[in-house]
Every structure is written in C-alpha cells, then in structure tokens.
Amino acid sequence: MGFNCFGHGVLLVTLLLALASSLVQGQGTRVGFYSRLCPRVESIVRSVVQSHFRSDPTVAPGLLRMHFHDCFVNGCDASILTDGAGTEKTAPPNILLRGYEVIDDANTQLEAACPGVVSCADILALAVRDFVVVSGGASWSVPTGRRDGAVSPTSDVVNLRFRDSNGDRSRRIGLDTESVNRLDNSFSVNLRDGKGILESDQRLWTDAFTKNFVQRFLGIRGLLGLTFNIEFGRSMVKMSNIQVKTGTVGEIRKVCSKII
Ligand code: HEM
C-alpha cells in the first residue's frame, strides 16, 4: 500500500502564495522567539519528529497537509487541532488529515519542559519543517511567536472543500509516482510528462500562467530557473505566516486539542 506523498503541494504552495500574498502578514513572528523562554523547543520538536518518522514515514506528508489546511482557514492558528463538534477537524475536507499524535507528543514534552510557553501553532510549523528535512527536502529557519486561535466555524472550512476523482478512499496512492517517499522536484517532471495524479495538479501544466512556474522548476529557461529547495522553504515561511496571531491576541493552549 502506497501513500499520498507531498507531490502536488510543492507547486501549489508556491502558486497559491504568489496569488494570495496580501494574506501573508507575518508581523510579530521572528526566528529565535523562544531562545530564552524555551531554549530546547527546536530540539524537542525535532526528536519527536524523528521518532515518529522512524516508525511511520507517511506521517510526514500528513503533517504538511495539516499545516496547509490550518493556514488557509483564518490563518495559521492551530485551530485545526481542536476536538469537538463543529470544529475544523470534523469538516469534510479534513477528515483524512493525519499526524495529530505527533503534535500531541511534542505538546506533552514541551509542557513538561516549559509549561504554558510554546503555542501549538508554532509546534506545528516547526514539526512540518523537521518532517520536510527528514524526507530529504529543504530546510529553513522557522519564525515563531504565533499564538493559537479559537475554533473556526465549519462553514468557513467548507469553502476549502476538495474535489476527488473517485470515491475510493480505502486505497492510498502516491501523488508523486516517481519518488513517493521523498520531497523533491520530481513532481515537476511528472507534470511535464502528463503524470500528475490529481486533475488539479496536471492542470498546472496546461494553464499558461502556472506552466511558466513548472517550467522554471524544470530549469528550461536557464538563469530564470527556480531552485526547488529554496523556493519551497520560502513558500513555507510565507504560508506559516498567514494571518498569524501574536502578542496579546490569541492564546497558548496547554493541550493542543482543547480550547481553554
Ligand atoms: C487548493 C489547492 C489544493 C487542492 C485542491 C489539494 C487537494 C488534495 C487532495 C484531493 C489530496 C488527497 C487527499 C486524500 O485523499 O488523502 C491532497 C493531499 C495532499 N496535499 Fe493537497 N491540495 C491543495 C493544496 C496543497 C498544498 C498547498 C499543500 C502543501 C502545502 C498540499 C499538500 C498535500 C499533501 C502533503 C497531501 C498528502 C497527504 C497525506 O499523505 O496524508 N496540498 N491534496
């Protein structure tokens, strides 16, 4: 049984952010926000990620997707993590999200090391970066200092509903057929060769505007070529800064799945 890999998210995250740059604010977050408050935050998250990756590498794309789904509904505020009726977690597009146990583990360890300090939204952003690294992808510095938001109404989430080509959800398949377990640029090659799995992905090659980006990832235009790892890291920083809450806005949850 394969699994749905990072594949399509690579270009989509770049394109969506180019189109929606007005949403990205990012004021208030900075690299090293916890250096005094919780100096071991990055090493704690990294070791939790490494241990989960060793037992199930497919949790990596799960977390990347979770981060995207969190950020595109009312910003990156970890509202995707909360339990209960009418929450984002229970909305149809989010049913197949996975990897909550990683955040729970990191949350428990961080609450033991630095109680009430690290936000769940920051844990998610750090964990996603670490999962990308262990999957052979880019690395980047994660600006931190986010605070968590309350439950977003489910109606907002419905706008993000994805279309699937068929209803068989029992069999998982790789979205990047060439390198299922790695986060790399082979997705661009797949699109060029007509091997995109999701129709919405393959259309990135037929639309002139988006094709230009794919071609630049393929390096067809020499100096104008985009370097996959650099653009991916930049895009992730932008995405994780969408409508963030900082300072006195929002909260720090002791348990990521529960609203205080
Ligand atoms: C609006 C644009 C997007 C659409 C329509 C879309 C649609 C989908 C669909 C239909 C799936 C398969 C879900 C399943 O059946 O398990 C999927 C999986 C996935 N998506 Fe997206 N997606 C979009 C944007 C993104 C972005 C921007 C990212 C990354 C930041 C991303 C990352 C992923 C990952 C990593 C998976 C695999 C998840 C897993 O293995 O559990 N997607 N997406």
mmCIF file of C-alpha atoms and ligand atoms in Angstrom:
data_model
loop_
_atom_site.group_PDB
_atom_site.id
_atom_site.type_symbol
_atom_site.label_atom_id
_atom_site.label_comp_id
_atom_site.label_asym_id
_atom_site.label_seq_id
_atom_site.Cartn_x
_atom_site.Cartn_y
_atom_site.Cartn_z
ATOM 1 C CA MET A 1 0.000 0.000 0.000
ATOM 2 C CA GLY A 2 1.474 3.298 -1.009
ATOM 3 C CA PHE A 3 0.611 6.661 0.410
ATOM 4 C CA ASN A 4 -0.239 10.097 -0.776
ATOM 5 C CA CYS A 5 3.031 11.908 -0.920
ATOM 6 C CA PHE A 6 3.917 15.585 -0.795
ATOM 7 C CA GLY A 7 3.982 15.841 -4.608
ATOM 8 C CA HIS A 8 1.395 18.379 -5.557
ATOM 9 C CA GLY A 9 1.749 20.580 -2.507
ATOM 10 C CA VAL A 10 5.157 21.692 -3.706
ATOM 11 C CA LEU A 11 3.997 23.822 -6.593
ATOM 12 C CA LEU A 12 0.602 24.583 -5.176
ATOM 13 C CA VAL A 13 2.030 26.183 -2.114
ATOM 14 C CA THR A 14 4.245 28.397 -4.262
ATOM 15 C CA LEU A 15 1.446 29.375 -6.604
ATOM 16 C CA LEU A 16 -1.200 29.952 -4.000
ATOM 17 C CA LEU A 17 1.123 32.211 -2.099
ATOM 18 C CA ALA A 18 2.062 34.181 -5.172
ATOM 19 C CA LEU A 19 -1.641 34.767 -5.786
ATOM 20 C CA ALA A 20 -2.626 35.407 -2.180
ATOM 21 C CA SER A 21 0.317 37.398 -0.933
ATOM 22 C CA SER A 22 -1.958 40.022 0.622
ATOM 23 C CA LEU A 23 -2.970 37.445 3.223
ATOM 24 C CA VAL A 24 0.569 36.981 4.427
ATOM 25 C CA GLN A 25 1.346 39.368 7.212
ATOM 26 C CA GLY A 26 3.911 37.760 9.439
ATOM 27 C CA GLN A 27 4.496 40.786 11.645
ATOM 28 C CA GLY A 28 5.296 39.650 15.116
ATOM 29 C CA THR A 29 6.930 36.332 14.363
ATOM 30 C CA ARG A 30 10.690 36.022 14.359
ATOM 31 C CA VAL A 31 13.344 33.364 14.253
ATOM 32 C CA GLY A 32 14.518 32.523 17.780
ATOM 33 C CA PHE A 33 11.413 33.804 19.600
ATOM 34 C CA TYR A 34 11.786 31.053 22.226
ATOM 35 C CA SER A 35 15.545 31.242 22.671
ATOM 36 C CA ARG A 36 15.170 32.477 26.262
ATOM 37 C CA LEU A 37 11.666 31.302 27.056
ATOM 38 C CA CYS A 38 12.175 27.687 25.986
ATOM 39 C CA PRO A 39 15.662 27.154 24.573
ATOM 40 C CA ARG A 40 15.141 23.448 23.824
ATOM 41 C CA VAL A 41 11.963 23.910 21.799
ATOM 42 C CA GLU A 42 13.549 23.107 18.442
ATOM 43 C CA SER A 43 15.490 20.071 19.657
ATOM 44 C CA ILE A 44 12.436 18.665 21.456
ATOM 45 C CA VAL A 45 10.223 19.005 18.370
ATOM 46 C CA ARG A 46 12.978 17.575 16.159
ATOM 47 C CA SER A 47 13.440 14.472 18.273
ATOM 48 C CA VAL A 48 9.673 13.834 18.415
ATOM 49 C CA VAL A 49 9.517 14.182 14.621
ATOM 50 C CA GLN A 50 12.468 11.859 14.066
ATOM 51 C CA SER A 51 10.995 9.200 16.282
ATOM 52 C CA HIS A 52 7.563 9.324 14.575
ATOM 53 C CA PHE A 53 9.184 9.345 11.143
ATOM 54 C CA ARG A 54 11.159 6.210 12.025
ATOM 55 C CA SER A 55 8.005 4.308 12.913
ATOM 56 C CA ASP A 56 5.846 5.726 10.068
ATOM 57 C CA PRO A 57 7.372 7.952 7.361
ATOM 58 C CA THR A 58 3.923 8.550 5.820
ATOM 59 C CA VAL A 59 3.083 10.839 8.691
ATOM 60 C CA ALA A 60 5.344 13.465 7.044
ATOM 61 C CA PRO A 61 3.014 14.402 4.157
ATOM 62 C CA GLY A 62 0.142 14.152 6.619
ATOM 63 C CA LEU A 63 1.593 16.953 8.733
ATOM 64 C CA LEU A 64 2.453 19.121 5.743
ATOM 65 C CA ARG A 65 -1.121 18.937 4.541
ATOM 66 C CA MET A 66 -2.449 19.611 8.033
ATOM 67 C CA HIS A 67 -0.399 22.801 8.200
ATOM 68 C CA PHE A 68 -1.793 23.957 4.847
ATOM 69 C CA HIS A 69 -5.379 23.238 5.911
ATOM 70 C CA ASP A 70 -4.841 25.125 9.152
ATOM 71 C CA CYS A 71 -3.293 28.181 7.497
ATOM 72 C CA PHE A 72 -5.839 28.591 4.715
ATOM 73 C CA VAL A 73 -8.802 28.889 7.064
ATOM 74 C CA ASN A 74 -8.458 32.011 9.205
ATOM 75 C CA GLY A 75 -4.688 31.797 9.331
ATOM 76 C CA CYS A 76 -2.092 29.562 10.984
ATOM 77 C CA ASP A 77 -3.589 29.407 14.453
ATOM 78 C CA ALA A 78 -3.672 25.654 15.178
ATOM 79 C CA SER A 79 -7.484 25.716 15.138
ATOM 80 C CA ILE A 80 -7.253 22.540 13.023
ATOM 81 C CA LEU A 81 -6.089 20.667 16.156
ATOM 82 C CA THR A 82 -9.047 21.218 18.434
ATOM 83 C CA ASP A 83 -11.556 18.483 19.178
ATOM 84 C CA GLY A 84 -15.322 18.845 19.366
ATOM 85 C CA ALA A 85 -18.466 19.241 17.325
ATOM 86 C CA GLY A 86 -18.381 21.845 14.557
ATOM 87 C CA THR A 87 -14.604 22.161 14.568
ATOM 88 C CA GLU A 88 -12.346 22.316 11.530
ATOM 89 C CA LYS A 89 -11.114 18.824 12.381
ATOM 90 C CA THR A 90 -14.576 17.373 11.768
ATOM 91 C CA ALA A 91 -15.212 19.261 8.499
ATOM 92 C CA PRO A 92 -15.366 17.011 5.390
ATOM 93 C CA PRO A 93 -12.140 18.248 3.720
ATOM 94 C CA ASN A 94 -10.212 17.499 6.891
ATOM 95 C CA ILE A 95 -11.433 14.009 7.669
ATOM 96 C CA LEU A 96 -8.350 12.373 6.130
ATOM 97 C CA LEU A 97 -5.817 14.614 7.836
ATOM 98 C CA ARG A 98 -3.401 12.614 9.918
ATOM 99 C CA GLY A 99 -0.484 13.044 12.262
ATOM 100 C CA TYR A 100 -2.270 14.637 15.251
ATOM 101 C CA GLU A 101 -0.381 12.250 17.552
ATOM 102 C CA VAL A 102 2.921 13.903 16.640
ATOM 103 C CA ILE A 103 1.681 17.287 17.808
ATOM 104 C CA ASP A 104 0.229 15.718 20.962
ATOM 105 C CA ASP A 105 3.607 14.153 21.797
ATOM 106 C CA ALA A 106 5.558 17.342 21.207
ATOM 107 C CA ASN A 107 2.942 19.301 23.141
ATOM 108 C CA THR A 108 3.257 16.963 26.152
ATOM 109 C CA GLN A 109 7.054 17.131 26.145
ATOM 110 C CA LEU A 110 7.119 20.902 25.763
ATOM 111 C CA GLU A 111 4.579 21.414 28.537
ATOM 112 C CA ALA A 112 6.896 19.373 30.793
ATOM 113 C CA ALA A 113 9.969 21.390 29.758
ATOM 114 C CA CYS A 114 8.444 24.903 29.552
ATOM 115 C CA PRO A 115 4.834 24.977 30.792
ATOM 116 C CA GLY A 116 2.465 27.374 29.070
ATOM 117 C CA VAL A 117 5.063 28.891 26.766
ATOM 118 C CA VAL A 118 5.070 27.326 23.307
ATOM 119 C CA SER A 119 1.992 27.728 21.107
ATOM 120 C CA CYS A 120 0.500 24.777 19.256
ATOM 121 C CA ALA A 121 0.673 26.810 16.032
ATOM 122 C CA ASP A 122 4.435 27.111 16.471
ATOM 123 C CA ILE A 123 4.767 23.404 17.283
ATOM 124 C CA LEU A 124 3.005 22.597 14.011
ATOM 125 C CA ALA A 125 5.176 24.978 11.958
ATOM 126 C CA LEU A 126 8.385 23.582 13.488
ATOM 127 C CA ALA A 127 7.296 19.964 13.108
ATOM 128 C CA VAL A 128 6.459 20.446 9.432
ATOM 129 C CA ARG A 129 9.909 21.899 8.728
ATOM 130 C CA ASP A 130 11.544 18.958 10.523
ATOM 131 C CA PHE A 131 9.438 16.432 8.605
ATOM 132 C CA VAL A 132 10.447 18.029 5.318
ATOM 133 C CA VAL A 133 14.102 17.789 6.338
ATOM 134 C CA VAL A 134 13.909 14.106 7.302
ATOM 135 C CA SER A 135 12.165 13.436 3.995
ATOM 136 C CA GLY A 136 15.186 14.753 2.103
ATOM 137 C CA GLY A 137 13.686 18.170 1.360
ATOM 138 C CA ALA A 138 14.571 21.774 2.088
ATOM 139 C CA SER A 139 15.453 23.258 5.450
ATOM 140 C CA TRP A 140 14.595 26.763 6.566
ATOM 141 C CA SER A 141 14.508 28.879 9.710
ATOM 142 C CA VAL A 142 11.005 28.939 11.160
ATOM 143 C CA PRO A 143 9.881 32.295 12.533
ATOM 144 C CA THR A 144 7.986 31.654 15.793
ATOM 145 C CA GLY A 145 5.863 33.648 18.201
ATOM 146 C CA ARG A 146 2.436 32.638 16.882
ATOM 147 C CA ARG A 147 -0.466 32.275 19.252
ATOM 148 C CA ASP A 148 -3.376 29.916 18.895
ATOM 149 C CA GLY A 149 -6.850 30.785 17.722
ATOM 150 C CA ALA A 150 -10.252 29.544 18.701
ATOM 151 C CA VAL A 151 -12.321 27.076 16.718
ATOM 152 C CA SER A 152 -13.119 28.352 13.251
ATOM 153 C CA PRO A 153 -16.711 27.830 12.197
ATOM 154 C CA THR A 154 -17.148 24.813 9.988
ATOM 155 C CA SER A 155 -18.866 26.925 7.320
ATOM 156 C CA ASP A 156 -15.537 28.612 6.569
ATOM 157 C CA VAL A 157 -13.954 25.264 6.050
ATOM 158 C CA VAL A 158 -16.497 24.132 3.507
ATOM 159 C CA ASN A 159 -15.093 26.730 1.105
ATOM 160 C CA LEU A 160 -11.917 24.715 1.073
ATOM 161 C CA ARG A 161 -13.620 21.517 0.006
ATOM 162 C CA PHE A 162 -11.536 19.480 -2.409
ATOM 163 C CA ARG A 163 -12.822 17.506 -5.326
ATOM 164 C CA ASP A 164 -11.734 13.934 -5.628
ATOM 165 C CA SER A 165 -11.927 11.993 -8.878
ATOM 166 C CA ASN A 166 -13.497 8.885 -7.325
ATOM 167 C CA GLY A 167 -14.909 7.814 -4.052
ATOM 168 C CA ASP A 168 -12.497 5.003 -3.143
ATOM 169 C CA ARG A 169 -10.774 6.277 -0.051
ATOM 170 C CA SER A 170 -9.682 2.889 1.254
ATOM 171 C CA ARG A 171 -6.630 2.607 -1.025
ATOM 172 C CA ARG A 172 -3.914 5.223 -0.696
ATOM 173 C CA ILE A 173 -1.808 6.007 -3.743
ATOM 174 C CA GLY A 174 1.268 8.147 -4.234
ATOM 175 C CA LEU A 175 0.627 11.622 -5.650
ATOM 176 C CA ASP A 176 4.205 11.691 -6.900
ATOM 177 C CA THR A 177 4.719 8.433 -8.722
ATOM 178 C CA GLU A 178 8.461 8.845 -9.232
ATOM 179 C CA SER A 179 9.642 9.416 -5.664
ATOM 180 C CA VAL A 180 6.862 8.533 -3.298
ATOM 181 C CA ASN A 181 8.908 8.772 -0.119
ATOM 182 C CA ARG A 182 10.889 11.899 -0.856
ATOM 183 C CA LEU A 183 10.051 15.553 -1.034
ATOM 184 C CA ASP A 184 11.772 16.690 -4.200
ATOM 185 C CA ASN A 185 11.277 18.296 -7.582
ATOM 186 C CA SER A 186 10.248 15.143 -9.464
ATOM 187 C CA PHE A 187 6.667 16.385 -9.283
ATOM 188 C CA SER A 188 7.522 18.992 -11.946
ATOM 189 C CA VAL A 189 8.851 16.248 -14.211
ATOM 190 C CA ASN A 190 5.656 14.273 -13.660
ATOM 191 C CA LEU A 191 3.555 17.221 -14.800
ATOM 192 C CA ARG A 192 5.684 17.724 -17.900
ATOM 193 C CA ASP A 193 5.244 14.032 -18.704
ATOM 194 C CA GLY A 194 1.491 14.129 -18.126
ATOM 195 C CA LYS A 195 1.723 12.001 -14.982
ATOM 196 C CA GLY A 196 0.011 14.302 -12.476
ATOM 197 C CA ILE A 197 -2.336 12.203 -10.356
ATOM 198 C CA LEU A 198 -4.836 14.867 -9.319
ATOM 199 C CA GLU A 199 -6.500 16.693 -12.197
ATOM 200 C CA SER A 200 -5.966 19.979 -10.369
ATOM 201 C CA ASP A 201 -2.230 19.210 -10.398
ATOM 202 C CA GLN A 202 -1.958 18.249 -14.057
ATOM 203 C CA ARG A 203 -3.720 21.471 -14.995
ATOM 204 C CA LEU A 204 -0.726 23.373 -13.685
ATOM 205 C CA TRP A 205 0.894 22.251 -16.937
ATOM 206 C CA THR A 206 -1.968 23.172 -19.265
ATOM 207 C CA ASP A 207 -2.568 26.670 -17.900
ATOM 208 C CA ALA A 208 -0.079 29.144 -19.375
ATOM 209 C CA PHE A 209 0.441 31.122 -16.173
ATOM 210 C CA THR A 210 1.156 28.145 -13.961
ATOM 211 C CA LYS A 211 3.071 26.262 -16.654
ATOM 212 C CA ASN A 212 5.642 29.026 -16.568
ATOM 213 C CA PHE A 213 6.350 28.208 -12.901
ATOM 214 C CA VAL A 214 6.595 24.477 -13.576
ATOM 215 C CA GLN A 215 8.976 25.115 -16.442
ATOM 216 C CA ARG A 216 11.127 27.305 -14.261
ATOM 217 C CA PHE A 217 11.320 24.498 -11.706
ATOM 218 C CA LEU A 218 12.456 22.256 -14.555
ATOM 219 C CA GLY A 219 15.192 24.765 -15.367
ATOM 220 C CA ILE A 220 14.158 25.138 -19.006
ATOM 221 C CA ARG A 221 14.860 28.852 -19.016
ATOM 222 C CA GLY A 222 18.423 28.806 -17.784
ATOM 223 C CA LEU A 223 19.074 31.707 -15.438
ATOM 224 C CA LEU A 224 15.395 32.165 -14.704
ATOM 225 C CA GLY A 225 15.209 28.640 -13.310
ATOM 226 C CA LEU A 226 13.844 28.281 -9.784
ATOM 227 C CA THR A 227 15.706 26.167 -7.264
ATOM 228 C CA PHE A 228 13.203 23.830 -5.734
ATOM 229 C CA ASN A 229 14.537 23.705 -2.186
ATOM 230 C CA ILE A 230 14.984 27.463 -1.932
ATOM 231 C CA GLU A 231 11.508 28.275 -3.239
ATOM 232 C CA PHE A 232 9.920 25.580 -1.117
ATOM 233 C CA GLY A 233 11.490 26.912 2.070
ATOM 234 C CA ARG A 234 10.494 30.495 1.209
ATOM 235 C CA SER A 235 6.949 29.441 0.425
ATOM 236 C CA MET A 236 6.594 27.558 3.670
ATOM 237 C CA VAL A 237 7.707 30.574 5.684
ATOM 238 C CA LYS A 238 5.158 32.699 3.828
ATOM 239 C CA MET A 239 2.403 30.162 4.326
ATOM 240 C CA SER A 240 3.118 29.731 8.016
ATOM 241 C CA ASN A 241 2.814 33.497 8.459
ATOM 242 C CA ILE A 242 -0.677 33.795 7.009
ATOM 243 C CA GLN A 243 -2.828 35.905 9.337
ATOM 244 C CA VAL A 244 -0.865 34.907 12.412
ATOM 245 C CA LYS A 245 -1.915 35.986 15.864
ATOM 246 C CA THR A 246 0.878 37.268 18.070
ATOM 247 C CA GLY A 247 1.425 39.257 21.254
ATOM 248 C CA THR A 248 -1.779 39.639 23.247
ATOM 249 C CA VAL A 249 -4.019 38.271 20.502
ATOM 250 C CA GLY A 250 -4.851 34.563 20.759
ATOM 251 C CA GLU A 251 -3.743 32.151 23.446
ATOM 252 C CA ILE A 252 -1.230 29.482 24.403
ATOM 253 C CA ARG A 253 -3.075 26.195 24.844
ATOM 254 C CA LYS A 254 -1.794 23.724 27.398
ATOM 255 C CA VAL A 255 -3.359 20.889 25.403
ATOM 256 C CA CYS A 256 -3.418 21.493 21.656
ATOM 257 C CA SER A 257 -6.670 19.615 21.130
ATOM 258 C CA LYS A 258 -8.582 21.603 23.759
ATOM 259 C CA ILE A 259 -9.752 25.186 23.816
ATOM 260 C CA ILE A 260 -9.119 26.623 27.283
HETATM 261 C C1 HEM B 1 -6.250 24.303 -3.316
HETATM 262 C C2 HEM B 1 -5.231 23.548 -3.638
HETATM 263 C C3 HEM B 1 -5.151 22.084 -3.260
HETATM 264 C C4 HEM B 1 -6.007 21.072 -3.557
HETATM 265 C C5 HEM B 1 -7.270 21.150 -4.408
HETATM 266 C C6 HEM B 1 -5.487 19.871 -2.925
HETATM 267 C C7 HEM B 1 -6.087 18.610 -2.975
HETATM 268 C C8 HEM B 1 -5.603 17.473 -2.375
HETATM 269 C C9 HEM B 1 -6.221 16.179 -2.422
HETATM 270 C C10 HEM B 1 -7.559 15.863 -3.122
HETATM 271 C C11 HEM B 1 -5.443 15.318 -1.729
HETATM 272 C C12 HEM B 1 -5.688 13.824 -1.485
HETATM 273 C C13 HEM B 1 -6.333 13.649 -0.155
HETATM 274 C C14 HEM B 1 -6.605 12.175 0.171
HETATM 275 O O1 HEM B 1 -7.469 11.592 -0.465
HETATM 276 O O2 HEM B 1 -5.935 11.632 1.079
HETATM 277 C C15 HEM B 1 -4.313 16.044 -1.230
HETATM 278 C C16 HEM B 1 -3.289 15.512 -0.480
HETATM 279 C C17 HEM B 1 -2.183 16.221 -0.050
HETATM 280 N N1 HEM B 1 -1.988 17.580 -0.171
HETATM 281 FE FE1 HEM B 1 -3.156 18.877 -1.208
HETATM 282 N N2 HEM B 1 -4.350 20.194 -2.250
HETATM 283 C C18 HEM B 1 -4.100 21.528 -2.424
HETATM 284 C C19 HEM B 1 -3.032 22.245 -1.923
HETATM 285 C C20 HEM B 1 -1.999 21.723 -1.166
HETATM 286 C C21 HEM B 1 -0.870 22.483 -0.643
HETATM 287 C C22 HEM B 1 -0.658 23.991 -0.846
HETATM 288 C C23 HEM B 1 -0.088 21.606 0.037
HETATM 289 C C24 HEM B 1 1.200 21.839 0.793
HETATM 290 C C25 HEM B 1 1.493 22.930 1.426
HETATM 291 C C26 HEM B 1 -0.718 20.297 -0.068
HETATM 292 C C27 HEM B 1 -0.191 19.145 0.470
HETATM 293 C C28 HEM B 1 -0.765 17.893 0.369
HETATM 294 C C29 HEM B 1 -0.143 16.682 0.882
HETATM 295 C C30 HEM B 1 1.223 16.594 1.533
HETATM 296 C C31 HEM B 1 -1.032 15.640 0.631
HETATM 297 C C32 HEM B 1 -0.855 14.173 1.011
HETATM 298 C C33 HEM B 1 -1.434 13.998 2.406
HETATM 299 C C34 HEM B 1 -1.267 12.601 3.011
HETATM 300 O O3 HEM B 1 -0.488 11.785 2.507
HETATM 301 O O4 HEM B 1 -1.900 12.341 4.062
HETATM 302 N N3 HEM B 1 -1.861 20.414 -0.796
HETATM 303 N N4 HEM B 1 -4.443 17.367 -1.628
#
